[in-house]
Amino acid sequence: YVVRGMCWSPDSTKLAIAQSDNIVFVYKLGTEWGDKKSICNKFPQSSSVTCICWPEQRPNEIVFGLHEGKVKVGQLRSNKPATLYATDSYVVSCAAN
């Protein structure tokens, strides 16, 4: 697999990794060096994940794009993804403000 994107949570305690093998992992890293590190969320997808962002105003959601043209939101509390937008084109990038 290839890492296609990485983004930090707004509070810098979690790291989301978008991978080419159809999955997004969210790692809990903690605030101190000695804190336990663990995978806290997994979002398996139907195609390669191409990009990712973590909106500052929505700390419990990550947004990611797929090779098949969908833009999805991963809801961290429920561990469920939902489609925000779909097109027939590859999603190149995503950004939040």
XYZ file of N, CA and C in Angstrom:
291
model
N 0.834 -1.190 0.000
C 0.000 0.000 0.000
C 0.872 1.243 0.000
N 0.248 2.372 -0.327
C 0.929 3.664 -0.338
C 0.124 4.618 0.537
N 0.792 5.377 1.373
C 0.122 6.414 2.159
C -0.190 7.563 1.214
N -1.475 7.893 1.074
C -1.916 8.953 0.164
C -2.128 10.294 0.859
N -2.272 10.249 2.176
C -2.473 11.495 2.904
C -2.462 11.255 4.404
N -2.113 12.305 5.143
C -2.113 12.251 6.603
C -2.615 13.592 7.109
N -3.352 13.558 8.223
C -3.765 14.820 8.836
C -3.951 14.630 10.337
N -3.654 15.686 11.065
C -3.783 15.688 12.519
C -5.168 16.141 12.910
N -5.648 15.645 14.060
C -6.894 16.141 14.635
C -6.668 17.579 15.093
N -7.757 18.352 15.245
C -7.586 19.748 15.681
C -6.843 19.896 17.013
N -6.962 18.902 17.907
C -6.251 18.985 19.188
C -4.903 18.261 19.173
N -4.503 17.742 18.024
C -3.206 17.075 17.802
C -3.003 15.804 18.614
N -4.073 15.140 19.035
C -3.947 13.891 19.783
C -4.206 12.658 18.920
N -4.703 12.863 17.688
C -4.989 11.755 16.775
C -4.402 12.061 15.403
N -4.097 10.994 14.661
C -3.543 11.124 13.320
C -4.335 10.216 12.387
N -4.866 10.775 11.304
C -5.606 10.004 10.308
C -4.690 9.734 9.118
N -4.684 8.476 8.646
C -3.840 8.049 7.537
C -4.737 7.500 6.423
N -4.636 8.071 5.232
C -5.363 7.592 4.051
C -4.431 6.693 3.254
N -4.870 5.471 2.958
C -4.019 4.498 2.289
C -4.604 4.046 0.956
N -3.709 3.633 0.068
C -4.120 3.170 -1.260
C -4.780 1.795 -1.223
N -4.700 1.088 -0.095
C -5.316 -0.238 -0.003
C -6.745 -0.174 0.559
N -7.445 0.924 0.232
C -8.883 1.082 0.486
C -9.247 1.240 1.962
N -8.423 1.895 2.737
C -8.752 2.068 4.152
C -8.207 3.380 4.702
N -8.929 3.905 5.698
C -8.474 5.055 6.486
C -8.344 4.570 7.926
N -7.180 4.774 8.519
C -6.950 4.461 9.922
C -6.840 5.765 10.700
N -7.405 5.786 11.913
C -7.221 6.906 12.823
C -6.504 6.362 14.055
N -5.331 6.922 14.324
C -4.509 6.498 15.453
C -4.631 7.486 16.599
N -4.836 6.980 17.797
C -4.812 7.814 18.998
C -3.375 7.831 19.497
N -2.783 9.023 19.555
C -1.382 9.148 19.935
C -1.193 9.720 21.330
N -2.170 10.448 21.840
C -2.054 11.050 23.160
C -1.325 12.371 23.138
N -1.131 12.929 24.320
C -0.484 14.239 24.422
C 0.941 14.159 24.958
N 1.296 13.036 25.560
C 2.642 12.851 26.100
C 3.363 11.734 25.344
N 4.682 11.779 25.309
C 5.482 10.786 24.586
C 5.195 9.365 25.065
N 4.986 9.163 26.333
C 4.774 7.839 26.899
C 3.338 7.330 26.809
N 2.413 8.143 26.304
C 1.016 7.713 26.190
C 0.895 6.515 25.246
N -0.049 5.639 25.545
C -0.286 4.455 24.717
C -0.815 4.882 23.340
N -0.253 4.277 22.304
C -0.682 4.537 20.942
C -1.589 3.386 20.491
N -2.707 3.707 19.796
C -3.614 2.656 19.351
C -4.434 3.119 18.151
N -4.957 2.152 17.398
C -5.893 2.454 16.320
C -7.265 2.610 16.961
N -7.877 3.779 16.798
C -9.190 3.995 17.407
C -10.327 3.953 16.392
N -10.041 4.110 15.096
C -11.066 4.018 14.052
C -10.483 3.412 12.792
N -11.323 2.652 12.078
C -10.989 2.115 10.752
C -12.174 2.375 9.842
N -11.894 2.860 8.653
C -12.937 3.099 7.661
C -12.574 2.374 6.371
N -12.913 1.079 6.239
C -12.653 0.363 4.988
C -13.547 0.905 3.870
N -12.992 1.006 2.661
C -13.718 1.574 1.526
C -13.735 0.617 0.339
N -14.505 0.975 -0.689
C -14.628 0.130 -1.880
C -13.582 0.447 -2.941
N -12.843 1.550 -2.774
C -11.756 1.875 -3.704
C -10.659 2.616 -2.938
N -9.566 2.874 -3.616
C -8.398 3.512 -3.018
C -8.730 4.897 -2.467
N -8.234 5.191 -1.274
C -8.411 6.512 -0.675
C -7.328 7.421 -1.242
N -7.731 8.590 -1.760
C -6.796 9.452 -2.487
C -6.367 10.700 -1.727
N -7.194 11.167 -0.784
C -6.867 12.389 -0.053
C -7.672 12.424 1.241
N -7.254 13.293 2.154
C -7.911 13.359 3.456
C -7.719 14.736 4.074
N -8.695 15.182 4.868
C -8.543 16.402 5.666
C -9.400 16.274 6.924
N -9.028 17.035 7.940
C -9.731 16.995 9.221
C -10.185 18.419 9.530
N -11.471 18.736 9.291
C -11.954 20.105 9.516
C -11.815 20.517 10.986
N -11.265 21.694 11.207
C -11.016 22.173 12.564
C -12.307 22.346 13.361
N -13.389 22.765 12.705
C -14.649 22.992 13.394
C -15.434 21.699 13.636
N -14.968 20.567 13.103
C -15.654 19.289 13.269
C -14.650 18.234 13.744
N -14.274 18.282 15.017
C -13.222 17.393 15.513
C -13.596 15.908 15.522
N -14.873 15.582 15.372
C -15.303 14.184 15.373
C -15.611 13.650 13.979
N -15.140 14.357 12.943
C -15.357 13.926 11.557
C -14.095 14.157 10.728
N -13.814 13.200 9.846
C -12.754 13.393 8.859
C -13.381 13.291 7.473
N -12.830 14.008 6.536
C -13.338 14.010 5.162
C -12.260 13.415 4.271
N -12.657 12.487 3.385
C -11.683 11.864 2.491
C -12.294 11.597 1.121
N -11.422 11.563 0.112
C -11.833 11.315 -1.261
C -11.384 9.940 -1.715
N -12.123 9.388 -2.687
C -11.841 8.054 -3.191
C -11.529 8.077 -4.686
N -10.823 7.065 -5.122
C -10.482 6.901 -6.535
C -11.732 6.821 -7.399
N -12.801 6.239 -6.878
C -14.041 6.068 -7.647
C -14.866 7.346 -7.765
N -14.431 8.447 -7.129
C -15.096 9.731 -7.289
C -15.999 10.162 -6.150
N -16.000 9.443 -5.055
C -16.835 9.826 -3.919
C -16.031 10.627 -2.903
N -16.711 11.596 -2.278
C -16.167 12.312 -1.134
C -16.987 11.849 0.055
N -16.313 11.347 1.081
C -17.007 10.785 2.234
C -16.582 11.471 3.521
N -17.466 11.372 4.517
C -17.154 11.836 5.861
C -17.120 10.613 6.762
N -16.054 10.493 7.534
C -15.944 9.420 8.510
C -16.333 9.958 9.876
N -17.397 9.404 10.451
C -17.890 9.864 11.742
C -17.219 9.037 12.842
N -16.359 9.680 13.605
C -15.520 8.974 14.566
C -16.303 8.350 15.714
N -17.352 8.985 16.150
C -18.118 8.439 17.282
C -18.844 7.150 16.921
N -19.403 7.084 15.719
C -20.152 5.891 15.301
C -19.305 4.930 14.472
N -18.115 5.383 14.054
C -17.220 4.598 13.188
C -17.877 4.244 11.856
N -18.713 5.141 11.353
C -19.421 4.910 10.092
C -19.090 6.018 9.094
N -18.848 5.642 7.826
C -18.659 6.653 6.783
C -19.992 6.974 6.098
N -20.112 8.173 5.572
C -21.288 8.578 4.811
C -20.812 9.345 3.583
N -21.513 9.194 2.468
C -21.150 9.878 1.228
C -21.652 11.315 1.256
N -20.748 12.273 1.023
C -21.105 13.685 0.923
C -21.380 14.094 -0.516
N -20.620 13.489 -1.450
C -20.691 13.893 -2.854
C -20.172 12.739 -3.706
N -20.750 12.569 -4.868
C -20.284 11.518 -5.785
C -20.200 12.065 -7.196
N -19.162 11.661 -7.907
C -18.955 12.053 -9.294
C -18.271 10.897 -10.008
N -18.088 11.012 -11.309
C -17.426 9.961 -12.069
C -15.922 10.184 -12.181
N -15.424 11.237 -11.553
C -14.007 11.585 -11.648
C -13.264 11.263 -10.362
N -11.987 10.962 -10.500
C -11.053 10.724 -9.399
C -11.009 11.955 -8.502
N -11.063 11.782 -7.185
C -10.960 12.913 -6.258
C -9.478 13.198 -6.021
N -9.048 14.394 -6.411
C -7.632 14.752 -6.364
C -7.206 15.290 -5.004
N -8.026 16.151 -4.398
C -7.657 16.737 -3.115
C -8.903 17.198 -2.371
N -8.744 17.450 -1.090
C -9.820 18.025 -0.297
C -9.192 19.002 0.696
N -9.979 19.993 1.090
C -9.502 21.015 2.016
C -10.671 21.500 2.870
N -10.362 22.021 4.031
C -11.383 22.566 4.928
C -10.946 23.941 5.391
N -11.927 24.772 5.707
C -11.592 26.087 6.253
C -12.376 26.375 7.486
